[in-house]
PDB file of C-alpha atoms in Angstrom:
ATOM      1  CA  MET A  21       0.226 -10.327  -2.364  1.00  0.00           C
ATOM      2  CA  ASN A  22      -2.421 -10.502  -5.030  1.00  0.00           C
ATOM      3  CA  TYR A  23      -4.909  -7.711  -5.343  1.00  0.00           C
ATOM      4  CA  ALA A  24      -7.393  -9.451  -7.679  1.00  0.00           C
ATOM      5  CA  ARG A  25      -9.699 -11.978  -6.056  1.00  0.00           C
ATOM      6  CA  GLU A  26     -11.368 -12.926  -9.336  1.00  0.00           C
ATOM      7  CA  ASP A  27     -11.141 -12.094 -13.035  1.00  0.00           C
ATOM      8  CA  VAL A  28     -11.157  -8.314 -13.179  1.00  0.00           C
ATOM      9  CA  PHE A  29     -10.054  -5.382 -15.238  1.00  0.00           C
ATOM     10  CA  GLY A  30      -7.924  -2.626 -13.851  1.00  0.00           C
ATOM     11  CA  LEU A  31      -7.728   1.099 -14.289  1.00  0.00           C
ATOM     12  CA  VAL A  32      -4.270   2.604 -14.198  1.00  0.00           C
ATOM     13  CA  PHE A  33      -3.728   6.291 -13.620  1.00  0.00           C
ATOM     14  CA  LEU A  34      -0.520   8.085 -14.487  1.00  0.00           C
ATOM     15  CA  PHE A  35      -0.076  11.379 -12.687  1.00  0.00           C
ATOM     16  CA  ASN A  36       2.574  13.936 -13.499  1.00  0.00           C
ATOM     17  CA  GLN A  37       3.249  16.265 -10.608  1.00  0.00           C
ATOM     18  CA  LYS A  38       5.936  18.445  -9.184  1.00  0.00           C
ATOM     19  CA  LYS A  39       7.544  17.060  -6.054  1.00  0.00           C
ATOM     20  CA  THR A  40       6.788  20.039  -3.841  1.00  0.00           C
ATOM     21  CA  GLN A  41       5.381  19.507  -0.352  1.00  0.00           C
ATOM     22  CA  ILE A  42       2.078  21.057  -1.383  1.00  0.00           C
ATOM     23  CA  GLN A  43       1.657  18.898  -4.472  1.00  0.00           C
ATOM     24  CA  GLU A  44       2.816  15.791  -2.619  1.00  0.00           C
ATOM     25  CA  HIS A  45       0.165  16.455   0.032  1.00  0.00           C
ATOM     26  CA  GLU A  46      -2.479  16.968  -2.672  1.00  0.00           C
ATOM     27  CA  MET A  47      -1.481  13.675  -4.331  1.00  0.00           C
ATOM     28  CA  GLU A  48      -1.730  11.889  -0.992  1.00  0.00           C
ATOM     29  CA  LYS A  49      -5.257  13.259  -0.507  1.00  0.00           C
ATOM     30  CA  LEU A  50      -6.245  12.200  -4.039  1.00  0.00           C
ATOM     31  CA  THR A  51      -4.761   8.726  -3.563  1.00  0.00           C
ATOM     32  CA  ASN A  52      -6.762   8.230  -0.374  1.00  0.00           C
ATOM     33  CA  GLN A  53      -9.948   9.470  -2.048  1.00  0.00           C
ATOM     34  CA  LEU A  54      -9.452   6.993  -4.907  1.00  0.00           C
ATOM     35  CA  PHE A  55      -8.657   4.241  -2.409  1.00  0.00           C
ATOM     36  CA  ASN A  56     -11.882   4.918  -0.474  1.00  0.00           C
ATOM     37  CA  ILE A  57     -13.953   4.941  -3.674  1.00  0.00           C
ATOM     38  CA  ALA A  58     -12.440   1.639  -4.810  1.00  0.00           C
ATOM     39  CA  LEU A  59     -13.109  -0.109  -1.506  1.00  0.00           C
ATOM     40  CA  LYS A  60     -16.601   1.380  -1.207  1.00  0.00           C
ATOM     41  CA  ASN A  61     -17.418  -0.236  -4.568  1.00  0.00           C
ATOM     42  CA  GLN A  62     -15.958  -3.640  -3.619  1.00  0.00           C
ATOM     43  CA  GLY A  63     -12.852  -2.891  -5.643  1.00  0.00           C
ATOM     44  CA  THR A  64      -9.251  -3.356  -4.676  1.00  0.00           C
ATOM     45  CA  TYR A  65      -6.224  -1.149  -4.690  1.00  0.00           C
ATOM     46  CA  TYR A  66      -2.927  -1.938  -6.356  1.00  0.00           C
ATOM     47  CA  LEU A  67      -0.138  -0.707  -4.109  1.00  0.00           C
ATOM     48  CA  PRO A  68       2.051   1.727  -6.015  1.00  0.00           C
ATOM     49  CA  TYR A  69       5.536   2.764  -5.038  1.00  0.00           C
ATOM     50  CA  ARG A  70       4.104   5.740  -3.203  1.00  0.00           C
ATOM     51  CA  LEU A  71       3.264   5.121   0.438  1.00  0.00           C
ATOM     52  CA  HIS A  72       0.227   7.348   0.673  1.00  0.00           C
ATOM     53  CA  ILE A  73      -2.307   5.091   2.359  1.00  0.00           C
ATOM     54  CA  SER A  74      -2.127   4.122   6.004  1.00  0.00           C
ATOM     55  CA  ALA A  75      -1.070   0.685   7.247  1.00  0.00           C
ATOM     56  CA  GLU A  76      -4.640   0.119   8.456  1.00  0.00           C
ATOM     57  CA  ASN A  77      -6.095   0.945   5.036  1.00  0.00           C
ATOM     58  CA  MET A  78      -3.501  -1.193   3.287  1.00  0.00           C
ATOM     59  CA  ARG A  79      -4.765  -4.132   5.351  1.00  0.00           C
ATOM     60  CA  LEU A  80      -8.349  -3.420   4.267  1.00  0.00           C
ATOM     61  CA  ALA A  81      -7.266  -3.816   0.653  1.00  0.00           C
ATOM     62  CA  TYR A  82      -4.863  -6.689   1.423  1.00  0.00           C
ATOM     63  CA  PRO A  83      -6.344  -8.817   4.219  1.00  0.00           C
ATOM     64  CA  GLN A  84      -3.502 -11.336   3.720  1.00  0.00           C
ATOM     65  CA  ALA A  85      -0.902  -8.685   4.640  1.00  0.00           C
ATOM     66  CA  ASN A  86      -0.474  -9.819   8.237  1.00  0.00           C
ATOM     67  CA  GLN A  87       0.230 -13.365   7.074  1.00  0.00           C
ATOM     68  CA  PHE A  88       2.698 -12.035   4.491  1.00  0.00           C
ATOM     69  CA  PHE A  89       4.564  -9.991   7.108  1.00  0.00           C
ATOM     70  CA  GLN A  90       4.641 -12.918   9.553  1.00  0.00           C
ATOM     71  CA  LEU A  91       6.166 -15.153   6.886  1.00  0.00           C
ATOM     72  CA  LYS A  92       8.626 -12.422   5.952  1.00  0.00           C
ATOM     73  CA  LYS A  93       9.711 -12.153   9.576  1.00  0.00           C
ATOM     74  CA  LYS A  94       9.976 -15.943   9.868  1.00  0.00           C
ATOM     75  CA  TYR A  95      12.178 -16.398   6.798  1.00  0.00           C
ATOM     76  CA  ASP A  96      14.057 -13.093   6.946  1.00  0.00           C
ATOM     77  CA  ASP A  97      14.344 -12.342  10.650  1.00  0.00           C
ATOM     78  CA  LYS A  98      17.578 -10.379  10.104  1.00  0.00           C
ATOM     79  CA  LEU A  99      15.874  -8.142   7.508  1.00  0.00           C
ATOM     80  CA  ILE A 100      18.392  -8.901   4.786  1.00  0.00           C
ATOM     81  CA  PHE A 101      15.747  -8.072   2.183  1.00  0.00           C
ATOM     82  CA  ASN A 102      14.259  -4.756   3.142  1.00  0.00           C
ATOM     83  CA  ASN A 103      12.613  -1.762   1.487  1.00  0.00           C
ATOM     84  CA  GLN A 104      10.467   1.270   2.247  1.00  0.00           C
ATOM     85  CA  PHE A 105       7.275  -0.723   1.622  1.00  0.00           C
ATOM     86  CA  TYR A 106       8.192  -3.163   4.386  1.00  0.00           C
ATOM     87  CA  LEU A 107       9.247  -0.427   6.786  1.00  0.00           C
ATOM     88  CA  HIS A 108       6.072   1.557   6.191  1.00  0.00           C
ATOM     89  CA  TYR A 109       3.506  -1.246   6.212  1.00  0.00           C
ATOM     90  CA  SER A 110       5.020  -3.968   8.391  1.00  0.00           C
ATOM     91  CA  LEU A 111       3.456  -5.236  11.600  1.00  0.00           C
ATOM     92  CA  GLU A 112       5.982  -3.252  13.630  1.00  0.00           C
ATOM     93  CA  LYS A 113       4.736  -0.039  12.030  1.00  0.00           C
ATOM     94  CA  LEU A 114       1.107  -0.915  12.795  1.00  0.00           C
ATOM     95  CA  SER A 115       1.830  -1.631  16.454  1.00  0.00           C
ATOM     96  CA  ASN A 116       3.654   1.694  17.047  1.00  0.00           C
TER      97      ASN A 116
END
């Protein structure tokens, strides 16, 4: 799924944090704040390995996500190729 709809420049942040529950929660809050700012300013959000935004918000940034997941299900109905991204953001997750 592409995140750029036109020629753009990107800002990349590198955060160094401890993996405590408190700091993980703080990073999740910060990620969602940055996500909201980006979308409010007609920006997009590059999905990192961290699964901090909700499935609903992911679809705001990636309106083609439902189509992607439908095609994934069509061509990989036995879930041979699977990862945490798919489990977290798939259509099944949204409908639960």
